[in-house]
Amino acid sequence: MMKLVSGAYRPPKAEGIFFGQAFDRVIDQVLAEHPGQRSFVLVSKSIRTQTNDLRRLEEKLGSRLVGVFDGVTAHTPREAVFAAAQAAKSAQAEVLITLGGGSQTDAGKIVQLCLSNDIDSIKAMDRLIAVSGKPAAGLRAPKARMIALPTTLSAGEFTAYAGMTNSETGIKESVQHPYAVPSHVILDPALTLATPMPLWLSSGVRAIDHAVEGYLSIHAQPFSQAADLQAMRLLPRALLRSYRDPSDLQARFDCQIGMWLSMVGSQSGVSKGASHAIGHLLGSWAKIPHGITSCITLANVLRFNSVINGAAQVEVAKALGADDGDAAGYIEKLVLDLDLPSRLGHYGIRADQLPELARLCMHDRWIPTNPRNIPTAESLLPLLERML
């Protein structure tokens, strides 16, 4: 008798996603759905100093704005998140608004939980850390919910978990709570125009990684796989159009929709594999930009896993646009065509550093869920060596 696929899809605890509209035209409507109005903004330093987007947001918020914080840097260090939380607490924030990429989004999600759980020191943030892929025990839901205005394709605004880097260990720590997901997301393609092209394009490859590893997940669901396939159809083509014409708002909009679709599985807890696991450490330990990690890992992990899921990878290849059925080869060419780095050597990683990297990767929650078993750090080394 055929074994039925079983599972449960749990929709995210979000209130609304607004797309294809200028953020300053809908922010009043979004804020009207929040019980409080005292708005605290987390923004990247580059957006604050190099664009007028924060000024437009400040003008729209008017007296509702109670503070702005621009101290969260790449990979979301614990210390920066705590500083943001203290600033938001001092401002008596009732709403958090993030304007920027994945680091701002992750910080905002964690700040919500710091505020609702009386986190009064960097050490106390230990209480937020997820255990065995589940939220820490006893976490209280956020009272000050979050509105996300993303400027990249990192896609963290669609999930209920976030990552922050422990500066002492170099490990990316996971924080989770069902209500950590932003209550509202505004996808305004014009907000992405000032994003540096390498960051924009590489975060798009990261979104492709979400879709590919989600589709091939050992916990894949029919609903999430349908969204993954559409994300794979949209993203490569739209990224190439965006690369050729950075002013093409339709291409940027298609990228945003593809990014959103790529996260449907993650919203319901569909696990990822080694590309994400290794990518976490390449970011926190090696300080490689978040999106670039997927440019380095995804094609190599696909080849590594092909002995297990080769037939499913043919379906991935078709969705991406590869007529020859070679998903890994297509990803390699796409990264090359987008003029993005694809080797660890580009960032000075040496062969003698790989054993330590392998050891650290084994602590990531998505090594055990990789489609091909990776039982030890030694068994991971050959895969890492392909990435040099």
Short mmCIF file of C-alpha atoms in Angstrom, two decimals:
data_model
loop_
_atom_site.label_atom_id
_atom_site.label_comp_id
_atom_site.label_asym_id
_atom_site.label_seq_id
_atom_site.Cartn_x
_atom_site.Cartn_y
_atom_site.Cartn_z
CA MET A 1 0.00 0.00 0.00
CA MET A 2 1.32 3.46 -0.89
CA LYS A 3 2.41 5.52 2.10
CA LEU A 4 0.69 8.90 2.14
CA VAL A 5 2.65 12.07 2.71
CA SER A 6 1.57 13.43 6.07
CA GLY A 7 2.24 16.62 7.98
CA ALA A 8 0.75 19.89 9.15
CA TYR A 9 1.06 23.33 7.62
CA ARG A 10 0.84 26.12 10.16
CA PRO A 11 0.37 29.61 8.71
CA PRO A 12 2.60 32.33 10.16
CA LYS A 13 1.24 34.65 12.84
CA ALA A 14 1.39 37.64 10.52
CA GLU A 15 -1.35 40.21 9.91
CA GLY A 16 -0.59 41.38 6.39
CA ILE A 17 1.87 41.56 3.51
CA PHE A 18 1.61 44.62 1.28
CA PHE A 19 3.28 44.40 -2.12
CA GLY A 20 3.84 46.58 -5.16
CA GLN A 21 3.06 49.79 -3.28
CA ALA A 22 5.18 52.69 -2.07
CA PHE A 23 5.83 52.22 1.64
CA ASP A 24 4.87 55.79 2.56
CA ARG A 25 1.44 55.29 0.98
CA VAL A 26 0.53 52.31 3.14
CA ILE A 27 2.40 52.85 6.41
CA ASP A 28 -0.55 54.70 7.97
CA GLN A 29 -2.87 51.81 7.14
CA VAL A 30 -0.39 49.34 8.60
CA LEU A 31 0.12 51.32 11.80
CA ALA A 32 -3.64 51.63 12.22
CA GLU A 33 -3.71 47.86 12.72
CA HIS A 34 -1.32 48.12 15.71
CA PRO A 35 -2.63 48.80 19.22
CA GLY A 36 0.28 51.17 19.93
CA GLN A 37 1.75 53.94 17.81
CA ARG A 38 5.11 54.80 19.44
CA SER A 39 7.39 53.73 16.60
CA PHE A 40 11.07 52.82 16.95
CA VAL A 41 13.08 52.35 13.74
CA LEU A 42 16.02 50.01 13.18
CA VAL A 43 17.86 51.04 10.02
CA SER A 44 21.17 50.18 8.42
CA LYS A 45 23.82 52.88 8.60
CA SER A 46 24.19 52.89 4.81
CA ILE A 47 20.48 53.55 4.24
CA ARG A 48 20.53 56.29 6.87
CA THR A 49 23.50 58.08 5.30
CA GLN A 50 23.19 57.32 1.59
CA THR A 51 19.45 57.50 0.81
CA ASN A 52 16.46 59.66 1.70
CA ASP A 53 14.29 56.65 2.59
CA LEU A 54 14.67 57.08 6.34
CA ARG A 55 13.82 60.78 6.01
CA ARG A 56 10.66 59.88 4.09
CA LEU A 57 9.71 57.40 6.80
CA GLU A 58 10.44 59.93 9.56
CA GLU A 59 8.27 62.54 7.83
CA LYS A 60 5.42 60.06 7.49
CA LEU A 61 5.64 58.94 11.12
CA GLY A 62 5.82 62.46 12.51
CA SER A 63 5.20 62.55 16.26
CA ARG A 64 4.75 58.78 16.32
CA LEU A 65 8.52 58.34 15.87
CA VAL A 66 10.26 57.87 19.24
CA GLY A 67 13.71 56.68 18.20
CA VAL A 68 16.10 55.51 15.48
CA PHE A 69 18.92 52.96 15.89
CA ASP A 70 21.55 52.31 13.22
CA GLY A 71 24.09 50.21 15.14
CA VAL A 72 23.21 46.70 13.95
CA THR A 73 25.95 45.43 11.65
CA ALA A 74 26.28 42.37 9.40
CA HIS A 75 25.47 38.95 10.89
CA THR A 76 23.57 40.58 13.80
CA PRO A 77 26.05 40.51 16.71
CA ARG A 78 24.52 39.88 20.13
CA GLU A 79 25.98 43.11 21.50
CA ALA A 80 24.35 45.22 18.79
CA VAL A 81 20.96 43.57 19.29
CA PHE A 82 21.11 44.17 23.02
CA ALA A 83 22.02 47.82 22.46
CA ALA A 84 19.06 48.18 20.11
CA ALA A 85 16.75 46.56 22.66
CA GLN A 86 17.93 48.92 25.40
CA ALA A 87 17.36 51.92 23.15
CA ALA A 88 13.86 50.71 22.23
CA LYS A 89 13.07 50.10 25.90
CA SER A 90 14.23 53.60 26.87
CA ALA A 91 12.03 55.03 24.12
CA GLN A 92 9.03 53.03 25.39
CA ALA A 93 8.54 51.63 21.90
CA GLU A 94 5.17 50.11 21.04
CA VAL A 95 5.97 49.30 17.40
CA LEU A 96 9.28 48.31 15.83
CA ILE A 97 9.97 49.20 12.19
CA THR A 98 12.97 47.75 10.37
CA LEU A 99 14.34 49.37 7.23
CA GLY A 100 17.14 47.37 5.67
CA GLY A 101 18.35 43.86 4.93
CA GLY A 102 18.49 40.60 6.83
CA SER A 103 20.58 41.86 9.74
CA GLN A 104 18.05 44.58 10.58
CA THR A 105 15.17 42.14 10.21
CA ASP A 106 16.75 39.54 12.49
CA ALA A 107 17.64 42.20 15.03
CA GLY A 108 14.08 43.52 15.06
CA LYS A 109 12.64 40.08 15.68
CA ILE A 110 14.99 39.49 18.60
CA VAL A 111 14.48 42.97 20.05
CA GLN A 112 10.74 42.18 20.25
CA LEU A 113 11.53 39.22 22.48
CA CYS A 114 14.10 41.11 24.55
CA LEU A 115 11.43 43.68 25.41
CA SER A 116 8.74 41.16 26.32
CA ASN A 117 11.08 38.92 28.34
CA ASP A 118 12.92 41.54 30.41
CA ILE A 119 16.35 40.84 28.95
CA ASP A 120 18.65 43.09 31.00
CA SER A 121 22.13 41.95 29.90
CA ILE A 122 23.94 40.37 26.98
CA LYS A 123 24.35 37.21 29.05
CA ALA A 124 20.60 37.11 29.74
CA MET A 125 20.05 36.69 26.01
CA ASP A 126 20.96 33.04 26.59
CA ARG A 127 17.34 32.68 27.70
CA LEU A 128 16.18 33.40 24.15
CA ILE A 129 18.20 30.70 22.40
CA ALA A 130 16.18 27.95 20.73
CA VAL A 131 16.78 24.40 21.94
CA SER A 132 16.76 21.46 19.53
CA GLY A 133 15.01 23.56 16.90
CA LYS A 134 12.24 24.67 19.26
CA PRO A 135 11.62 27.98 21.07
CA ALA A 136 13.23 28.38 24.46
CA ALA A 137 10.94 27.36 27.30
CA GLY A 138 8.78 30.04 28.87
CA LEU A 139 9.31 32.79 26.29
CA ARG A 140 6.59 35.44 26.40
CA ALA A 141 5.15 36.66 23.11
CA PRO A 142 6.16 40.12 21.91
CA LYS A 143 3.94 43.03 22.85
CA ALA A 144 5.67 45.51 20.54
CA ARG A 145 5.23 43.84 17.16
CA MET A 146 7.30 44.60 14.10
CA ILE A 147 6.78 46.08 10.62
CA ALA A 148 9.45 45.08 8.09
CA LEU A 149 10.50 47.18 5.10
CA PRO A 150 13.10 44.96 3.39
CA THR A 151 15.71 46.28 0.99
CA THR A 152 17.30 42.93 0.05
CA LEU A 153 16.07 39.43 -0.79
CA SER A 154 17.24 37.74 2.41
CA ALA A 155 13.59 36.95 3.26
CA GLY A 156 13.83 36.77 7.05
CA GLU A 157 10.75 38.97 7.37
CA PHE A 158 8.58 35.95 6.54
CA THR A 159 9.73 33.62 9.33
CA ALA A 160 9.32 33.34 13.08
CA TYR A 161 12.99 32.72 13.78
CA ALA A 162 16.08 34.87 13.69
CA GLY A 163 19.82 34.47 13.99
CA MET A 164 22.36 36.42 15.99
CA THR A 165 26.09 35.88 16.21
CA ASN A 166 27.79 35.00 19.49
CA SER A 167 31.01 36.98 19.29
CA GLU A 168 32.79 34.67 21.73
CA THR A 169 32.08 31.40 19.91
CA GLY A 170 31.53 32.65 16.36
CA ILE A 171 28.36 30.56 16.19
CA LYS A 172 25.08 31.85 14.73
CA GLU A 173 22.47 31.32 17.43
CA SER A 174 18.81 30.74 16.62
CA VAL A 175 15.97 32.55 18.36
CA GLN A 176 12.37 31.46 17.77
CA HIS A 177 8.84 32.29 18.78
CA PRO A 178 5.62 31.98 16.73
CA TYR A 179 4.96 35.71 17.18
CA ALA A 180 8.51 36.78 16.37
CA VAL A 181 7.46 36.94 12.72
CA PRO A 182 6.78 40.56 11.71
CA SER A 183 3.12 41.42 11.95
CA HIS A 184 3.36 43.32 8.65
CA VAL A 185 5.71 43.35 5.67
CA ILE A 186 5.77 46.05 2.99
CA LEU A 187 7.39 44.97 -0.29
CA ASP A 188 8.22 48.20 -2.09
CA PRO A 189 10.60 47.50 -5.00
CA ALA A 190 11.67 51.15 -5.11
CA LEU A 191 13.20 50.72 -1.64
CA THR A 192 15.72 48.30 -3.16
CA LEU A 193 17.11 50.67 -5.80
CA ALA A 194 19.92 51.93 -3.56
CA THR A 195 20.93 48.44 -2.43
CA PRO A 196 24.42 47.66 -3.78
CA MET A 197 24.07 45.26 -6.71
CA PRO A 198 26.34 42.53 -5.25
CA LEU A 199 24.20 42.52 -2.10
CA TRP A 200 20.92 42.58 -4.04
CA LEU A 201 21.93 39.78 -6.41
CA SER A 202 23.61 37.56 -3.84
CA SER A 203 20.64 37.80 -1.49
CA GLY A 204 18.56 36.69 -4.48
CA VAL A 205 20.76 33.61 -4.83
CA ARG A 206 20.13 33.06 -1.14
CA ALA A 207 16.39 33.11 -1.85
CA ILE A 208 16.94 30.52 -4.59
CA ASP A 209 18.78 28.45 -1.98
CA HIS A 210 15.72 28.67 0.29
CA ALA A 211 13.49 27.38 -2.50
CA VAL A 212 15.85 24.64 -3.70
CA GLU A 213 16.68 23.20 -0.29
CA GLY A 214 13.04 23.58 0.74
CA TYR A 215 11.83 21.63 -2.29
CA LEU A 216 14.42 18.89 -1.67
CA SER A 217 13.91 18.83 2.11
CA ILE A 218 13.35 15.54 3.89
CA HIS A 219 10.35 17.33 5.47
CA ALA A 220 8.99 18.93 2.29
CA GLN A 221 5.23 19.53 2.07
CA PRO A 222 3.04 19.62 -1.06
CA PHE A 223 2.00 23.22 -0.43
CA SER A 224 5.52 24.47 0.19
CA GLN A 225 6.92 22.57 -2.79
CA ALA A 226 4.44 24.28 -5.11
CA ALA A 227 5.60 27.66 -3.81
CA ASP A 228 9.24 26.60 -4.10
CA LEU A 229 8.81 25.69 -7.75
CA GLN A 230 7.25 29.05 -8.59
CA ALA A 231 10.02 30.83 -6.68
CA MET A 232 12.57 28.93 -8.76
CA ARG A 233 10.79 29.95 -11.95
CA LEU A 234 10.75 33.63 -11.00
CA LEU A 235 14.03 34.33 -9.27
CA PRO A 236 16.80 33.40 -11.75
CA ARG A 237 15.15 35.18 -14.66
CA ALA A 238 14.29 38.26 -12.61
CA LEU A 239 17.79 38.45 -11.12
CA LEU A 240 19.34 38.37 -14.57
CA ARG A 241 16.98 41.13 -15.74
CA SER A 242 17.81 43.17 -12.68
CA TYR A 243 21.53 42.67 -13.30
CA ARG A 244 21.21 43.89 -16.88
CA ASP A 245 19.03 46.86 -15.94
CA PRO A 246 19.24 47.87 -12.26
CA SER A 247 16.42 50.39 -12.74
CA ASP A 248 13.91 47.71 -13.84
CA LEU A 249 11.28 47.87 -11.07
CA GLN A 250 9.26 45.00 -12.56
CA ALA A 251 12.32 42.74 -12.29
CA ARG A 252 12.85 43.82 -8.69
CA PHE A 253 9.18 43.24 -7.92
CA ASP A 254 9.37 39.73 -9.43
CA CYS A 255 12.42 39.08 -7.25
CA GLN A 256 10.48 40.15 -4.17
CA ILE A 257 7.57 37.87 -5.01
CA GLY A 258 9.96 34.98 -5.65
CA MET A 259 11.65 35.65 -2.33
CA TRP A 260 8.28 35.60 -0.55
CA LEU A 261 7.33 32.31 -2.17
CA SER A 262 10.70 30.80 -1.26
CA MET A 263 9.83 31.13 2.43
CA VAL A 264 6.50 29.30 2.50
CA GLY A 265 8.18 26.11 3.68
CA SER A 266 10.33 27.86 6.25
CA GLN A 267 7.20 29.45 7.71
CA SER A 268 5.88 25.99 8.53
CA GLY A 269 9.14 24.50 9.78
CA VAL A 270 10.30 22.69 6.63
CA SER A 271 13.94 21.89 7.35
CA LYS A 272 16.87 22.86 5.15
CA GLY A 273 20.13 21.05 4.40
CA ALA A 274 23.87 21.47 4.33
CA SER A 275 23.90 24.55 2.09
CA HIS A 276 22.14 26.52 4.79
CA ALA A 277 24.06 24.88 7.63
CA ILE A 278 27.47 25.63 6.12
CA GLY A 279 26.27 29.07 5.11
CA HIS A 280 25.46 29.94 8.71
CA LEU A 281 29.05 29.28 9.75
CA LEU A 282 30.57 30.95 6.71
CA GLY A 283 28.72 34.06 7.84
CA SER A 284 29.33 34.02 11.58
CA TRP A 285 32.81 32.41 11.61
CA ALA A 286 34.36 33.46 8.30
CA LYS A 287 32.46 36.79 8.00
CA ILE A 288 31.43 36.04 4.42
CA PRO A 289 28.39 38.09 3.34
CA HIS A 290 25.13 36.26 3.93
CA GLY A 291 24.02 35.96 0.31
CA ILE A 292 27.47 35.05 -0.97
CA THR A 293 27.47 31.97 1.23
CA SER A 294 24.80 30.43 -1.02
CA CYS A 295 26.84 31.33 -4.10
CA ILE A 296 29.59 29.16 -2.62
CA THR A 297 27.60 26.31 -1.08
CA LEU A 298 24.46 25.55 -3.09
CA ALA A 299 25.86 24.01 -6.28
CA ASN A 300 28.38 21.94 -4.32
CA VAL A 301 25.75 20.65 -1.90
CA LEU A 302 23.45 19.73 -4.79
CA ARG A 303 26.19 17.58 -6.31
CA PHE A 304 26.97 16.04 -2.92
CA ASN A 305 23.30 15.13 -2.38
CA SER A 306 22.59 13.98 -5.95
CA VAL A 307 23.24 10.33 -5.08
CA ILE A 308 20.17 10.57 -2.82
CA ASN A 309 17.81 12.94 -4.63
CA GLY A 310 19.05 13.09 -8.21
CA ALA A 311 15.58 12.53 -9.71
CA ALA A 312 14.09 15.38 -7.68
CA GLN A 313 16.98 17.61 -8.73
CA VAL A 314 15.87 17.17 -12.34
CA GLU A 315 12.57 18.82 -11.39
CA VAL A 316 14.53 21.61 -9.70
CA ALA A 317 16.57 22.08 -12.87
CA LYS A 318 13.43 22.36 -15.01
CA ALA A 319 11.97 25.02 -12.75
CA LEU A 320 15.21 27.00 -12.75
CA GLY A 321 15.34 26.87 -16.54
CA ALA A 322 18.01 24.23 -17.13
CA ASP A 323 17.04 22.05 -20.10
CA ASP A 324 19.78 19.50 -19.39
CA GLY A 325 18.50 18.56 -15.93
CA ASP A 326 21.70 19.73 -14.19
CA ALA A 327 20.55 21.94 -11.33
CA ALA A 328 24.04 22.33 -9.87
CA GLY A 329 25.50 23.32 -13.21
CA TYR A 330 22.76 25.90 -13.73
CA ILE A 331 23.40 27.47 -10.32
CA GLU A 332 27.13 27.66 -11.04
CA LYS A 333 26.50 29.41 -14.35
CA LEU A 334 23.95 31.78 -12.82
CA VAL A 335 26.42 32.86 -10.13
CA LEU A 336 29.04 33.39 -12.83
CA ASP A 337 26.62 35.36 -15.03
CA LEU A 338 25.73 37.59 -12.06
CA ASP A 339 29.45 38.26 -11.52
CA LEU A 340 29.40 36.96 -7.93
CA PRO A 341 32.15 35.10 -6.00
CA SER A 342 31.76 31.33 -5.80
CA ARG A 343 34.81 29.99 -3.92
CA LEU A 344 36.01 30.06 -0.32
CA GLY A 345 39.38 31.10 -1.64
CA HIS A 346 37.92 34.46 -2.63
CA TYR A 347 37.69 35.18 1.10
CA GLY A 348 41.08 33.83 2.11
CA ILE A 349 39.86 30.53 3.53
CA ARG A 350 42.68 27.97 3.49
CA ALA A 351 42.60 24.17 3.40
CA ASP A 352 44.11 23.94 6.89
CA GLN A 353 41.10 25.87 8.28
CA LEU A 354 38.51 23.44 6.95
CA PRO A 355 38.65 20.92 9.85
CA GLU A 356 37.71 23.68 12.30
CA LEU A 357 34.94 24.87 9.97
CA ALA A 358 33.64 21.31 9.66
CA ARG A 359 33.63 20.91 13.45
CA LEU A 360 31.61 24.08 13.91
CA CYS A 361 29.16 23.17 11.15
CA MET A 362 28.24 19.97 12.97
CA HIS A 363 26.54 22.10 15.65
CA ASP A 364 24.11 23.62 13.15
CA ARG A 365 20.53 22.36 13.33
CA TRP A 366 20.36 21.65 9.59
CA ILE A 367 23.29 19.27 9.26
CA PRO A 368 21.17 16.40 10.68
CA THR A 369 18.38 17.18 8.18
CA ASN A 370 20.56 17.20 5.07
CA PRO A 371 19.15 14.64 2.58
CA ARG A 372 22.48 12.78 2.51
CA ASN A 373 23.66 11.72 5.95
CA ILE A 374 26.63 13.65 7.36
CA PRO A 375 27.50 11.75 10.54
CA THR A 376 30.84 13.36 11.44
CA ALA A 377 32.96 16.42 10.79
CA GLU A 378 35.36 14.19 8.87
CA SER A 379 32.58 13.16 6.49
CA LEU A 380 31.82 16.83 5.84
CA LEU A 381 35.40 17.71 4.89
CA PRO A 382 35.29 16.45 1.26
CA LEU A 383 32.28 18.68 0.60
CA LEU A 384 34.04 21.72 2.07
CA GLU A 385 37.15 20.96 0.03
CA ARG A 386 35.06 21.23 -3.16
CA MET A 387 34.24 24.81 -2.16
CA LEU A 388 37.85 26.01 -1.98
#
